[in-house]
C-alpha cells in the first residue's frame, strides 16, 4: 500500500497538475508527454492518475467515459465507482481486471503500458491494437494507415455512399417511387443521426447534393402522386438540415432561407413535426441575433404546431424557454420549463437521438443557459454539470455544455472558467467548433475582460486568433 497523502497535498497536486497541463497545451505536447511532465514534477503521482490529470478529467468524468464505452458496445455498464478508481490510482496492489483495463484504455486513448497497468502479457500485441484503437478519442496516436482508414470510413466514403445509393435508386426509377421515397427518408435519418460526427461544411455539401437529386426528380412533373408527397416531405427535412448546418457555419441569412423552405414544405405536406422543428430552429437563429421578440414569436408558433410528447417538449425547452429567459420573463420561463417536463413525462418513448431528436443533455443545456440569462448562476452550474455528464468528451454537445458551465463559473471562479474554456479549445479542432460554441467563447471572453485570474490572458489570445469556420475567400477551416 502506498503511503497516504494528506488531503491538503492532494489539493496542491491537483492545482500543480492543472498548471503543468496548461503549459503543455501551450507547448502542443500530447497526452503521454503531458502525463510524463506531471510525473516528473510530482513523483508521488502514479501513471494511471497522471494520465487522467493530463486529460484534465475528474474521477467522475472518467467514470462517465468508461460507462460510455460499454453503452457504445450495447452493454450494460459495470458499477465503476470513485473509490475503485482511487484505489487503482494509488495502491500498486490494486489493479483493474482485464475488462476494466480495456475500457479505461479506450476512454483514455492509451495502452495498458502507458497507464502502468502491466497487461502486456495478457494482451497479444495484435489484439491490444485492435481492442484499444476502437473508439479512441486521440486518433493522432494511431498509425498513419489506421488514422486514414478511420477518417475515410466516417466521411470521405461513408457520406458520399448514402448519396450515391439515392442516385442509383433514381437511375432505376427516374420519376420516383415509394422505394425511392423510403430510401430518401433513410438518408435523412442517416444525416440526422451522424450529424455531430462530421464537419458541418462537409455534411452541408452532402445534404445539398441529396436534396438536388430529389429536386431534379420532382421538377419533371411525372412523379406518382403517392411518391411525390413523401419526396416533398423529405425535401423539407433536408432543407431543415441545411438550415441548421448553415447556422452552425455562422451563415445566418442562409439558415433563415433554408429554414423558411423547410417550414413551407412542412405546411404543404401537413408534417406538423417538421413545421414545429423548423420554426424552433428559426427561433434559435433569431436569438443568436439578439432578436428575442421575434424568437419568441417563432417559438410560440413552434409550440402550437408541435405534436404532443417529445416534439412539444423540445419546442417548449429549445425555443420558448430560452426566448423568454432572454427577455427576462422569469415566471413565464419557469412555466415553459414545467410544460416541457410534463410533455417528456407523458411521452412513452422518452428522449430520442439525432439532430431532430431531443435528449437529456440538450434539455439540461437549455435549462443552464436560461438560468444564466436570468442571473441564476448556481442553478446554471448544476444543470450544465448534468449536461456534461451525459455527453461524450470533445463532442459538440460536450463543448456546448462545458462552455455554458464556464460562463456560469465566470463571476465567482474565473480561473476555473478560463481553464475549462481552454480545455475545450485544446480538445475540439477549430473546424469542429460550431458557431454556437464560438459565440459562447466570445461571451465568456467578454465577461472575463479585465479580470486578473490564471488563464484569462491565454484564453483571450486563443479566442483572438481562432481560425474562422469560413474564411474571406469562402474556404472552410480544415
CSV table of C-alpha atoms in Angstrom, one decimal:
chain,number,residue,atom,x,y,z
A,1,UNK,CA,0.0,0.0,0.0
A,2,UNK,CA,1.4,3.4,-0.9
A,3,UNK,CA,1.9,5.9,1.8
A,4,UNK,CA,-1.2,8.1,2.5
A,5,UNK,CA,-1.1,11.6,1.1
A,6,UNK,CA,-2.7,14.4,3.1
A,7,UNK,CA,-5.8,16.0,1.7
A,8,UNK,CA,-4.1,19.4,1.5
A,9,UNK,CA,-1.3,17.8,-0.5
A,10,UNK,CA,-3.8,16.2,-2.8
A,11,UNK,CA,-5.4,19.6,-3.4
A,12,UNK,CA,-2.0,21.1,-4.2
A,13,UNK,CA,-1.2,18.2,-6.6
A,14,UNK,CA,-4.4,18.9,-8.5
A,15,UNK,CA,-3.6,22.6,-8.8
A,16,UNK,CA,0.0,22.0,-9.8
A,17,UNK,CA,-1.0,19.3,-12.4
A,18,UNK,CA,-3.6,21.8,-13.9
A,19,UNK,CA,-0.8,24.3,-14.3
A,20,UNK,CA,1.5,21.8,-15.9
A,21,UNK,CA,-1.2,20.7,-18.3
A,22,UNK,CA,-1.9,24.3,-19.4
A,23,UNK,CA,1.8,24.8,-20.0
A,24,UNK,CA,2.0,21.5,-22.0
A,25,UNK,CA,-1.1,22.6,-24.1
A,26,UNK,CA,0.8,25.9,-25.0
A,27,UNK,CA,3.8,23.8,-26.0
A,28,UNK,CA,1.4,21.5,-28.0
A,29,UNK,CA,2.5,18.3,-26.1
A,30,UNK,CA,0.3,15.2,-26.4
A,31,UNK,CA,-1.3,13.4,-23.5
A,32,UNK,CA,1.5,11.0,-23.0
A,33,UNK,CA,4.1,13.8,-22.9
A,34,UNK,CA,1.9,15.8,-20.5
A,35,UNK,CA,1.5,12.8,-18.2
A,36,UNK,CA,5.3,12.4,-18.2
A,37,UNK,CA,5.7,16.0,-17.3
A,38,UNK,CA,3.3,15.7,-14.4
A,39,UNK,CA,5.1,12.6,-13.1
A,40,UNK,CA,8.5,14.4,-13.4
A,41,UNK,CA,7.2,17.3,-11.3
A,42,UNK,CA,5.1,15.3,-9.0
A,43,UNK,CA,6.8,11.9,-8.3
A,44,UNK,CA,4.1,10.8,-5.9
A,45,UNK,CA,1.6,10.6,-8.8
A,46,UNK,CA,1.3,7.2,-10.4
A,47,UNK,CA,1.0,6.6,-14.1
A,48,UNK,CA,-2.8,6.0,-14.1
A,49,UNK,CA,-3.6,9.2,-12.2
A,50,UNK,CA,-1.1,11.2,-14.2
A,51,UNK,CA,-2.9,10.2,-17.5
A,52,UNK,CA,-6.2,11.4,-16.0
A,53,UNK,CA,-4.7,14.6,-14.8
A,54,UNK,CA,-3.1,15.1,-18.2
A,55,UNK,CA,-6.5,14.9,-19.8
A,56,UNK,CA,-7.9,17.3,-17.2
A,57,UNK,CA,-10.6,14.9,-16.1
A,58,UNK,CA,-12.1,14.4,-12.6
A,59,UNK,CA,-12.7,10.9,-11.5
A,60,UNK,CA,-16.4,11.3,-12.1
A,61,UNK,CA,-15.7,12.3,-15.7
A,62,UNK,CA,-13.5,9.2,-16.1
A,63,UNK,CA,-16.3,7.0,-14.8
A,64,UNK,CA,-18.8,8.7,-17.2
A,65,UNK,CA,-16.5,8.0,-20.1
A,66,UNK,CA,-15.9,4.4,-19.2
A,67,UNK,CA,-19.6,3.8,-18.9
A,68,UNK,CA,-20.0,5.4,-22.4
A,69,UNK,CA,-17.6,2.7,-23.8
A,70,UNK,CA,-20.0,0.0,-22.5
A,71,UNK,CA,-23.0,1.8,-23.9
A,72,UNK,CA,-21.3,2.2,-27.3
A,73,UNK,CA,-21.0,-1.6,-27.4
A,74,UNK,CA,-24.6,-2.1,-26.4
A,75,UNK,CA,-23.6,-3.4,-23.0
A,76,UNK,CA,-24.9,-2.6,-19.5
A,77,UNK,CA,-22.1,-0.6,-17.7
A,78,UNK,CA,-20.4,-2.2,-14.8
A,79,UNK,CA,-20.5,-0.4,-11.5
A,80,UNK,CA,-17.3,1.5,-11.5
A,81,UNK,CA,-17.1,3.9,-8.6
A,82,UNK,CA,-14.9,6.8,-7.4
A,83,UNK,CA,-13.3,4.7,-4.5
A,84,UNK,CA,-12.4,1.9,-7.0
A,85,UNK,CA,-10.7,4.3,-9.4
A,86,UNK,CA,-9.0,5.9,-6.4
A,87,UNK,CA,-7.5,2.6,-5.3
A,88,UNK,CA,-6.3,1.7,-8.8
A,89,UNK,CA,-4.6,5.1,-9.0
A,90,UNK,CA,-2.9,5.0,-5.5
A,91,UNK,CA,-2.4,1.4,-4.5
A,92,UNK,CA,0.1,-0.8,-6.5
A,93,UNK,CA,-1.6,-3.9,-5.1
A,94,UNK,CA,-5.0,-2.8,-6.6
A,95,UNK,CA,-5.4,-3.1,-10.3
A,96,UNK,CA,-8.4,-3.2,-12.6
A,97,UNK,CA,-9.3,-6.6,-14.2
A,98,UNK,CA,-8.9,-7.3,-17.9
A,99,UNK,CA,-12.3,-5.9,-19.0
A,100,UNK,CA,-11.9,-2.7,-17.0
A,101,UNK,CA,-8.4,-2.3,-18.4
A,102,UNK,CA,-9.7,-2.4,-21.9
A,103,UNK,CA,-12.4,0.2,-21.1
A,104,UNK,CA,-10.0,2.5,-19.3
A,105,UNK,CA,-7.6,2.4,-22.2
A,106,UNK,CA,-10.4,3.1,-24.7
A,107,UNK,CA,-11.7,6.0,-22.6
A,108,UNK,CA,-8.2,7.5,-22.1
A,109,UNK,CA,-6.9,6.7,-25.6
A,110,UNK,CA,-3.9,4.9,-24.2
A,111,UNK,CA,-2.3,1.5,-23.9
A,112,UNK,CA,-2.0,-0.6,-20.7
A,113,UNK,CA,1.7,0.1,-20.7
A,114,UNK,CA,1.1,3.9,-20.9
A,115,UNK,CA,-1.3,3.7,-17.9
A,116,UNK,CA,1.1,1.5,-15.9
A,117,UNK,CA,-1.3,-1.4,-15.8
A,118,UNK,CA,1.1,-4.1,-16.8
A,119,UNK,CA,-1.2,-6.2,-19.0
A,120,UNK,CA,1.2,-6.6,-21.9
A,121,UNK,CA,1.5,-10.3,-21.4
A,122,UNK,CA,-2.3,-10.7,-21.2
A,123,UNK,CA,-3.0,-8.8,-24.4
A,124,UNK,CA,-1.2,-10.1,-27.5
A,125,UNK,CA,0.1,-7.1,-29.5
A,126,UNK,CA,-2.3,-7.6,-32.4
A,127,UNK,CA,-5.3,-8.0,-30.0
A,128,UNK,CA,-4.3,-4.9,-28.0
A,129,UNK,CA,-4.1,-2.8,-31.1
A,130,UNK,CA,-7.5,-4.0,-32.3
A,131,UNK,CA,-9.2,-3.5,-29.0
A,132,UNK,CA,-7.7,-0.3,-27.9
A,133,UNK,CA,-7.9,1.6,-31.1
A,134,UNK,CA,-11.7,1.1,-31.3
A,135,UNK,CA,-13.3,4.3,-30.2
A,136,UNK,CA,-10.1,6.1,-29.3
A,137,UNK,CA,-10.5,9.8,-28.7
A,138,UNK,CA,-7.0,10.6,-29.9
A,139,UNK,CA,-6.7,9.2,-33.4
A,140,UNK,CA,-3.5,11.1,-33.9
A,141,UNK,CA,-1.8,8.4,-31.8
A,142,UNK,CA,-2.8,5.7,-34.3
A,143,UNK,CA,-0.6,4.7,-37.1
A,144,UNK,CA,-1.0,6.8,-40.3
A,145,UNK,CA,-2.7,3.9,-42.1
A,146,UNK,CA,-5.2,3.3,-39.2
A,147,UNK,CA,-5.9,7.0,-38.9
A,148,UNK,CA,-6.5,7.3,-42.7
A,149,UNK,CA,-8.9,4.4,-42.5
A,150,UNK,CA,-10.9,5.9,-39.6
A,151,UNK,CA,-11.3,9.2,-41.3
A,152,UNK,CA,-12.3,7.8,-44.7
A,153,UNK,CA,-14.8,5.4,-43.2
A,154,UNK,CA,-16.7,8.2,-41.5
A,155,UNK,CA,-16.5,11.0,-44.0
A,156,UNK,CA,-14.8,10.5,-47.4
A,157,UNK,CA,-16.6,7.2,-48.1
A,158,UNK,CA,-19.5,7.0,-45.7
A,159,UNK,CA,-21.3,10.2,-46.5
A,160,UNK,CA,-21.0,10.1,-50.3
A,161,UNK,CA,-22.1,6.4,-50.3
A,162,UNK,CA,-25.5,7.4,-49.0
A,163,UNK,CA,-26.0,10.0,-51.7
A,164,UNK,CA,-24.7,7.5,-54.3
A,165,UNK,CA,-27.3,4.9,-53.2
A,166,UNK,CA,-30.0,7.6,-53.6
A,167,UNK,CA,-28.6,8.4,-57.1
A,168,UNK,CA,-28.6,4.7,-58.1
A,169,UNK,CA,-32.2,4.3,-56.9
A,170,UNK,CA,-33.2,7.3,-59.1
A,171,UNK,CA,-31.5,5.8,-62.1
A,172,UNK,CA,-33.7,2.8,-61.6
A,173,UNK,CA,-36.8,4.9,-61.1
A,174,UNK,CA,-36.1,8.3,-62.7
A,175,UNK,CA,-39.7,9.5,-61.9
A,176,UNK,CA,-39.6,8.4,-58.3
A,177,UNK,CA,-41.4,5.7,-56.5
A,178,UNK,CA,-42.3,4.6,-53.0
A,179,UNK,CA,-39.0,2.8,-52.8
A,180,UNK,CA,-37.1,6.0,-53.7
A,181,UNK,CA,-39.1,7.9,-51.1
A,182,UNK,CA,-38.2,5.3,-48.4
A,183,UNK,CA,-34.6,5.5,-49.3
A,184,UNK,CA,-34.7,9.3,-49.2
A,185,UNK,CA,-36.2,9.0,-45.7
A,186,UNK,CA,-33.4,6.7,-44.7
A,187,UNK,CA,-30.8,9.2,-46.0
A,188,UNK,CA,-32.4,12.0,-43.8
A,189,UNK,CA,-32.2,9.7,-40.8
A,190,UNK,CA,-28.6,8.9,-41.5
A,191,UNK,CA,-27.6,12.6,-41.8
A,192,UNK,CA,-29.6,13.4,-38.6
A,193,UNK,CA,-28.1,10.6,-36.5
A,194,UNK,CA,-24.5,11.2,-37.7
A,195,UNK,CA,-24.7,15.0,-37.6
A,196,UNK,CA,-22.1,15.5,-34.8
A,197,UNK,CA,-19.6,13.2,-36.4
A,198,UNK,CA,-18.9,15.2,-39.5
A,199,UNK,CA,-17.5,18.8,-40.1
A,200,UNK,CA,-20.5,21.0,-40.8
A,201,UNK,CA,-19.3,22.2,-44.2
A,202,UNK,CA,-18.8,18.6,-45.4
A,203,UNK,CA,-22.2,17.4,-44.3
A,204,UNK,CA,-23.8,20.5,-45.8
A,205,UNK,CA,-22.4,19.6,-49.2
A,206,UNK,CA,-23.7,16.1,-49.0
A,207,UNK,CA,-27.2,17.1,-47.8
A,208,UNK,CA,-27.4,19.7,-50.6
A,209,UNK,CA,-26.4,17.2,-53.2
A,210,UNK,CA,-29.1,14.7,-51.9
A,211,UNK,CA,-31.7,17.5,-52.0
A,212,UNK,CA,-30.6,18.4,-55.5
A,213,UNK,CA,-31.2,14.8,-56.7
A,214,UNK,CA,-34.8,14.8,-55.3
A,215,UNK,CA,-35.4,18.3,-56.8
A,216,UNK,CA,-34.3,17.1,-60.2
A,217,UNK,CA,-36.8,14.2,-59.9
A,218,UNK,CA,-39.7,16.4,-58.7
A,219,UNK,CA,-39.3,19.1,-61.4
A,220,UNK,CA,-40.0,16.5,-64.2
A,221,UNK,CA,-43.7,16.5,-63.2
A,222,UNK,CA,-44.0,12.8,-63.7
A,223,UNK,CA,-43.6,11.6,-60.1
A,224,UNK,CA,-46.5,9.3,-58.9
A,225,UNK,CA,-48.8,11.2,-56.5
A,226,UNK,CA,-48.2,8.8,-53.6
A,227,UNK,CA,-44.4,9.0,-54.0
A,228,UNK,CA,-44.5,12.8,-54.6
A,229,UNK,CA,-45.9,13.5,-51.2
A,230,UNK,CA,-43.1,11.6,-49.5
A,231,UNK,CA,-40.4,13.2,-51.6
A,232,UNK,CA,-41.8,16.7,-50.9
A,233,UNK,CA,-41.7,15.9,-47.1
A,234,UNK,CA,-38.1,14.7,-47.4
A,235,UNK,CA,-37.1,17.8,-49.3
A,236,UNK,CA,-38.4,19.7,-46.3
A,237,UNK,CA,-36.4,17.7,-43.8
A,238,UNK,CA,-33.2,18.1,-45.9
A,239,UNK,CA,-33.8,21.8,-46.1
A,240,UNK,CA,-34.2,21.8,-42.3
A,241,UNK,CA,-30.8,20.1,-42.0
A,242,UNK,CA,-29.2,22.6,-44.4
A,243,UNK,CA,-30.6,25.5,-42.3
A,244,UNK,CA,-29.2,24.0,-39.1
A,245,UNK,CA,-25.8,23.4,-40.8
A,246,UNK,CA,-25.7,26.9,-42.2
A,247,UNK,CA,-26.4,28.3,-38.7
A,248,UNK,CA,-23.5,26.2,-37.3
A,249,UNK,CA,-21.3,27.6,-40.0
A,250,UNK,CA,-22.3,31.1,-38.9
A,251,UNK,CA,-24.3,31.8,-42.1
A,252,UNK,CA,-27.5,33.2,-40.5
A,253,UNK,CA,-29.0,34.6,-43.7
A,254,UNK,CA,-28.6,31.2,-45.4
A,255,UNK,CA,-30.0,29.5,-42.4
A,256,UNK,CA,-33.1,31.7,-42.4
A,257,UNK,CA,-33.7,30.9,-46.1
A,258,UNK,CA,-33.3,27.1,-45.7
A,259,UNK,CA,-35.4,27.0,-42.6
A,260,UNK,CA,-38.2,29.1,-44.2
A,261,UNK,CA,-38.2,26.5,-47.0
A,262,UNK,CA,-38.4,23.7,-44.5
A,263,UNK,CA,-41.4,25.4,-42.8
A,264,UNK,CA,-43.1,25.8,-46.2
A,265,UNK,CA,-42.7,22.2,-47.1
A,266,UNK,CA,-43.8,21.1,-43.6
A,267,UNK,CA,-47.0,23.1,-44.0
A,268,UNK,CA,-47.5,21.8,-47.6
A,269,UNK,CA,-47.2,18.2,-46.6
A,270,UNK,CA,-49.1,18.6,-43.2
A,271,UNK,CA,-46.0,17.4,-41.4
A,272,UNK,CA,-46.6,19.1,-38.0
A,273,UNK,CA,-43.3,17.8,-36.6
A,274,UNK,CA,-41.3,19.2,-39.4
A,275,UNK,CA,-43.1,22.6,-39.2
A,276,UNK,CA,-42.6,22.8,-35.5
A,277,UNK,CA,-38.9,21.9,-35.7
A,278,UNK,CA,-38.2,24.4,-38.5
A,279,UNK,CA,-39.9,27.1,-36.5
A,280,UNK,CA,-38.0,26.2,-33.4
A,281,UNK,CA,-34.8,26.5,-35.4
A,282,UNK,CA,-35.8,29.9,-36.8
A,283,UNK,CA,-36.3,30.9,-33.2
A,284,UNK,CA,-32.8,29.8,-32.4
A,285,UNK,CA,-31.3,31.9,-35.3
A,286,UNK,CA,-33.3,34.9,-34.1
A,287,UNK,CA,-31.9,34.5,-30.5
A,288,UNK,CA,-28.4,34.3,-31.9
A,289,UNK,CA,-29.0,37.8,-33.4
A,290,UNK,CA,-30.5,39.1,-30.1
A,291,UNK,CA,-33.9,39.5,-31.8
A,292,UNK,CA,-35.7,38.0,-28.8
A,293,UNK,CA,-39.3,39.2,-29.5
A,294,UNK,CA,-39.0,37.6,-33.0
A,295,UNK,CA,-37.5,34.5,-31.4
A,296,UNK,CA,-40.5,34.2,-29.1
A,297,UNK,CA,-43.0,34.7,-31.9
A,298,UNK,CA,-41.3,31.7,-33.8
A,299,UNK,CA,-41.3,29.7,-30.5
A,300,UNK,CA,-45.0,30.2,-29.8
A,301,UNK,CA,-45.7,29.0,-33.4
A,302,UNK,CA,-43.5,26.0,-32.9
A,303,UNK,CA,-45.3,25.1,-29.7
A,304,UNK,CA,-48.7,25.5,-31.4
A,305,UNK,CA,-47.7,23.2,-34.3
A,306,UNK,CA,-45.7,20.6,-32.3
A,307,UNK,CA,-47.3,17.2,-31.8
A,308,UNK,CA,-47.7,16.1,-28.1
A,309,UNK,CA,-44.8,14.4,-26.3
A,310,UNK,CA,-41.2,14.9,-27.2
A,311,UNK,CA,-41.7,17.3,-30.2
A,312,UNK,CA,-43.7,19.7,-28.0
A,313,UNK,CA,-41.2,19.3,-25.1
A,314,UNK,CA,-38.4,20.3,-27.5
A,315,UNK,CA,-40.4,23.3,-28.7
A,316,UNK,CA,-41.0,24.4,-25.1
A,317,UNK,CA,-37.4,24.0,-23.9
A,318,UNK,CA,-35.3,24.7,-27.0
A,319,UNK,CA,-37.4,27.7,-28.3
A,320,UNK,CA,-39.9,29.0,-25.8
A,321,UNK,CA,-37.9,28.7,-22.6
A,322,UNK,CA,-34.7,30.2,-24.0
A,323,UNK,CA,-36.5,33.1,-25.7
A,324,UNK,CA,-38.4,34.0,-22.5
A,325,UNK,CA,-35.3,33.8,-20.5
A,326,UNK,CA,-33.5,36.2,-22.9
A,327,UNK,CA,-36.4,38.6,-22.4
A,328,UNK,CA,-36.0,38.3,-18.6
A,329,UNK,CA,-39.6,36.9,-18.2
A,330,UNK,CA,-38.7,34.5,-15.5
A,331,UNK,CA,-42.1,33.4,-14.4
A,332,UNK,CA,-43.1,32.5,-17.9
A,333,UNK,CA,-39.8,30.8,-18.5
A,334,UNK,CA,-40.5,28.6,-15.4
A,335,UNK,CA,-43.9,27.8,-16.9
A,336,UNK,CA,-42.3,26.8,-20.2
A,337,UNK,CA,-39.8,24.5,-18.5
A,338,UNK,CA,-42.5,22.9,-16.4
A,339,UNK,CA,-44.5,22.3,-19.6
A,340,UNK,CA,-41.5,20.7,-21.3
A,341,UNK,CA,-41.1,18.3,-18.3
A,342,UNK,CA,-44.8,17.3,-18.4
A,343,UNK,CA,-44.6,16.5,-22.1
A,344,UNK,CA,-41.5,14.4,-21.6
A,345,UNK,CA,-43.1,12.6,-18.8
A,346,UNK,CA,-46.1,11.8,-20.9
A,347,UNK,CA,-44.0,10.6,-23.8
A,348,UNK,CA,-43.8,6.8,-23.6
A,349,UNK,CA,-40.6,6.8,-25.7
A,350,UNK,CA,-38.8,9.5,-23.7
A,351,UNK,CA,-35.8,11.1,-25.2
A,352,UNK,CA,-34.7,10.4,-28.8
A,353,UNK,CA,-31.3,10.7,-30.5
A,354,UNK,CA,-30.3,12.6,-33.6
A,355,UNK,CA,-30.4,16.2,-34.9
A,356,UNK,CA,-34.2,16.2,-34.9
A,357,UNK,CA,-34.5,14.3,-31.6
A,358,UNK,CA,-34.1,15.6,-28.1
A,359,UNK,CA,-32.0,14.1,-25.3
A,360,UNK,CA,-31.3,14.8,-21.6
A,361,UNK,CA,-28.0,16.6,-22.4
A,362,UNK,CA,-29.8,19.1,-24.6
A,363,UNK,CA,-32.7,19.5,-22.2
A,364,UNK,CA,-30.4,20.4,-19.3
A,365,UNK,CA,-28.2,22.6,-21.5
A,366,UNK,CA,-31.3,24.8,-22.3
A,367,UNK,CA,-32.0,24.9,-18.5
A,368,UNK,CA,-28.4,26.1,-17.8
A,369,UNK,CA,-28.3,28.8,-20.5
A,370,UNK,CA,-31.7,30.1,-19.4
A,371,UNK,CA,-30.6,30.2,-15.8
A,372,UNK,CA,-27.5,32.3,-16.8
A,373,UNK,CA,-29.7,34.7,-18.8
A,374,UNK,CA,-31.9,35.1,-15.7
A,375,UNK,CA,-28.9,35.6,-13.4
A,376,UNK,CA,-29.1,32.3,-11.5
A,377,UNK,CA,-25.5,31.1,-11.9
A,378,UNK,CA,-25.6,28.4,-9.2
A,379,UNK,CA,-28.6,26.8,-10.8
A,380,UNK,CA,-26.9,27.1,-14.2
A,381,UNK,CA,-23.8,25.3,-12.9
A,382,UNK,CA,-25.8,22.3,-11.6
A,383,UNK,CA,-27.7,22.0,-14.9
A,384,UNK,CA,-24.5,22.4,-17.0
A,385,UNK,CA,-22.7,19.7,-15.0
A,386,UNK,CA,-25.6,17.4,-15.6
A,387,UNK,CA,-25.4,18.0,-19.3
A,388,UNK,CA,-21.7,17.4,-19.4
A,389,UNK,CA,-22.2,14.1,-17.5
A,390,UNK,CA,-24.4,12.8,-20.3
A,391,UNK,CA,-22.2,13.6,-23.2
A,392,UNK,CA,-19.0,12.2,-24.7
A,393,UNK,CA,-15.9,14.3,-24.3
A,394,UNK,CA,-14.9,16.5,-27.2
A,395,UNK,CA,-18.2,16.2,-29.0
A,396,UNK,CA,-20.2,19.3,-29.9
A,397,UNK,CA,-22.7,18.7,-27.1
A,398,UNK,CA,-19.9,18.4,-24.6
A,399,UNK,CA,-18.2,21.6,-25.9
A,400,UNK,CA,-21.5,23.5,-25.6
A,401,UNK,CA,-22.2,22.2,-22.0
A,402,UNK,CA,-18.6,22.9,-20.9
A,403,UNK,CA,-18.7,26.5,-22.2
A,404,UNK,CA,-22.0,27.1,-20.6
A,405,UNK,CA,-20.6,25.8,-17.3
A,406,UNK,CA,-17.6,28.1,-17.8
A,407,UNK,CA,-20.0,31.1,-18.2
A,408,UNK,CA,-21.7,30.1,-15.0
A,409,UNK,CA,-18.4,29.9,-13.2
A,410,UNK,CA,-17.0,33.1,-14.5
A,411,UNK,CA,-18.5,35.6,-11.9
A,412,UNK,CA,-17.1,33.7,-8.9
A,413,UNK,CA,-14.5,31.2,-10.3
A,414,UNK,CA,-12.8,33.0,-13.2
A,415,UNK,CA,-9.7,30.7,-13.1
A,416,UNK,CA,-11.8,27.6,-13.4
A,417,UNK,CA,-13.9,29.2,-16.2
A,418,UNK,CA,-10.8,30.2,-18.2
A,419,UNK,CA,-9.2,26.8,-17.7
A,420,UNK,CA,-12.4,25.0,-18.8
A,421,UNK,CA,-12.7,27.1,-21.9
A,422,UNK,CA,-9.0,26.4,-22.8
A,423,UNK,CA,-9.7,22.7,-22.3
A,424,UNK,CA,-12.4,22.9,-24.9
A,425,UNK,CA,-10.1,24.7,-27.3
A,426,UNK,CA,-7.5,22.0,-26.7
A,427,UNK,CA,-9.8,19.1,-27.4
A,428,UNK,CA,-12.0,20.4,-30.2
A,429,UNK,CA,-10.3,21.3,-33.5
A,430,UNK,CA,-11.3,24.7,-35.0
A,431,UNK,CA,-13.1,23.1,-37.9
A,432,UNK,CA,-15.4,21.2,-35.5
A,433,UNK,CA,-16.1,24.2,-33.2
A,434,UNK,CA,-19.6,25.3,-34.2
A,435,UNK,CA,-20.7,28.9,-34.4
A,436,UNK,CA,-22.7,28.4,-31.2
A,437,UNK,CA,-19.7,27.4,-29.2
A,438,UNK,CA,-17.7,30.2,-30.7
A,439,UNK,CA,-20.4,32.7,-29.6
A,440,UNK,CA,-20.3,31.2,-26.1
A,441,UNK,CA,-16.5,31.6,-26.1
A,442,UNK,CA,-16.8,35.2,-27.2
A,443,UNK,CA,-19.3,36.0,-24.4
A,444,UNK,CA,-17.1,34.3,-21.8
A,445,UNK,CA,-14.1,36.2,-23.1
A,446,UNK,CA,-16.0,39.5,-22.8
A,447,UNK,CA,-17.1,38.7,-19.2
A,448,UNK,CA,-13.6,37.9,-18.2
A,449,UNK,CA,-12.1,41.0,-19.8
A,450,UNK,CA,-10.0,42.9,-17.2
A,451,UNK,CA,-10.2,40.1,-14.7
A,452,UNK,CA,-6.9,39.1,-13.1
A,453,UNK,CA,-7.0,35.4,-12.9
A,454,UNK,CA,-4.9,32.5,-14.2
A,455,UNK,CA,-5.6,31.5,-17.8
A,456,UNK,CA,-7.7,34.6,-18.7
A,457,UNK,CA,-4.9,36.1,-20.8
A,458,UNK,CA,-4.3,32.8,-22.5
A,459,UNK,CA,-8.0,32.4,-23.3
A,460,UNK,CA,-8.2,36.0,-24.7
A,461,UNK,CA,-5.3,35.3,-27.0
A,462,UNK,CA,-6.7,31.9,-28.1
A,463,UNK,CA,-10.1,33.4,-28.9
A,464,UNK,CA,-8.5,36.3,-30.7
A,465,UNK,CA,-6.6,34.0,-33.1
A,466,UNK,CA,-9.3,31.4,-33.5
A,467,UNK,CA,-9.5,30.4,-37.2
A,468,UNK,CA,-12.9,31.3,-38.7
A,469,UNK,CA,-15.2,28.5,-39.9
A,470,UNK,CA,-15.3,30.1,-43.4
A,471,UNK,CA,-12.6,32.5,-44.4
A,472,UNK,CA,-12.8,35.6,-46.5
A,473,UNK,CA,-12.2,33.5,-49.7
A,474,UNK,CA,-15.1,31.1,-48.9
A,475,UNK,CA,-12.8,28.3,-47.8
A,476,UNK,CA,-13.8,26.1,-44.8
A,477,UNK,CA,-11.4,25.5,-41.9
A,478,UNK,CA,-9.6,22.2,-42.1
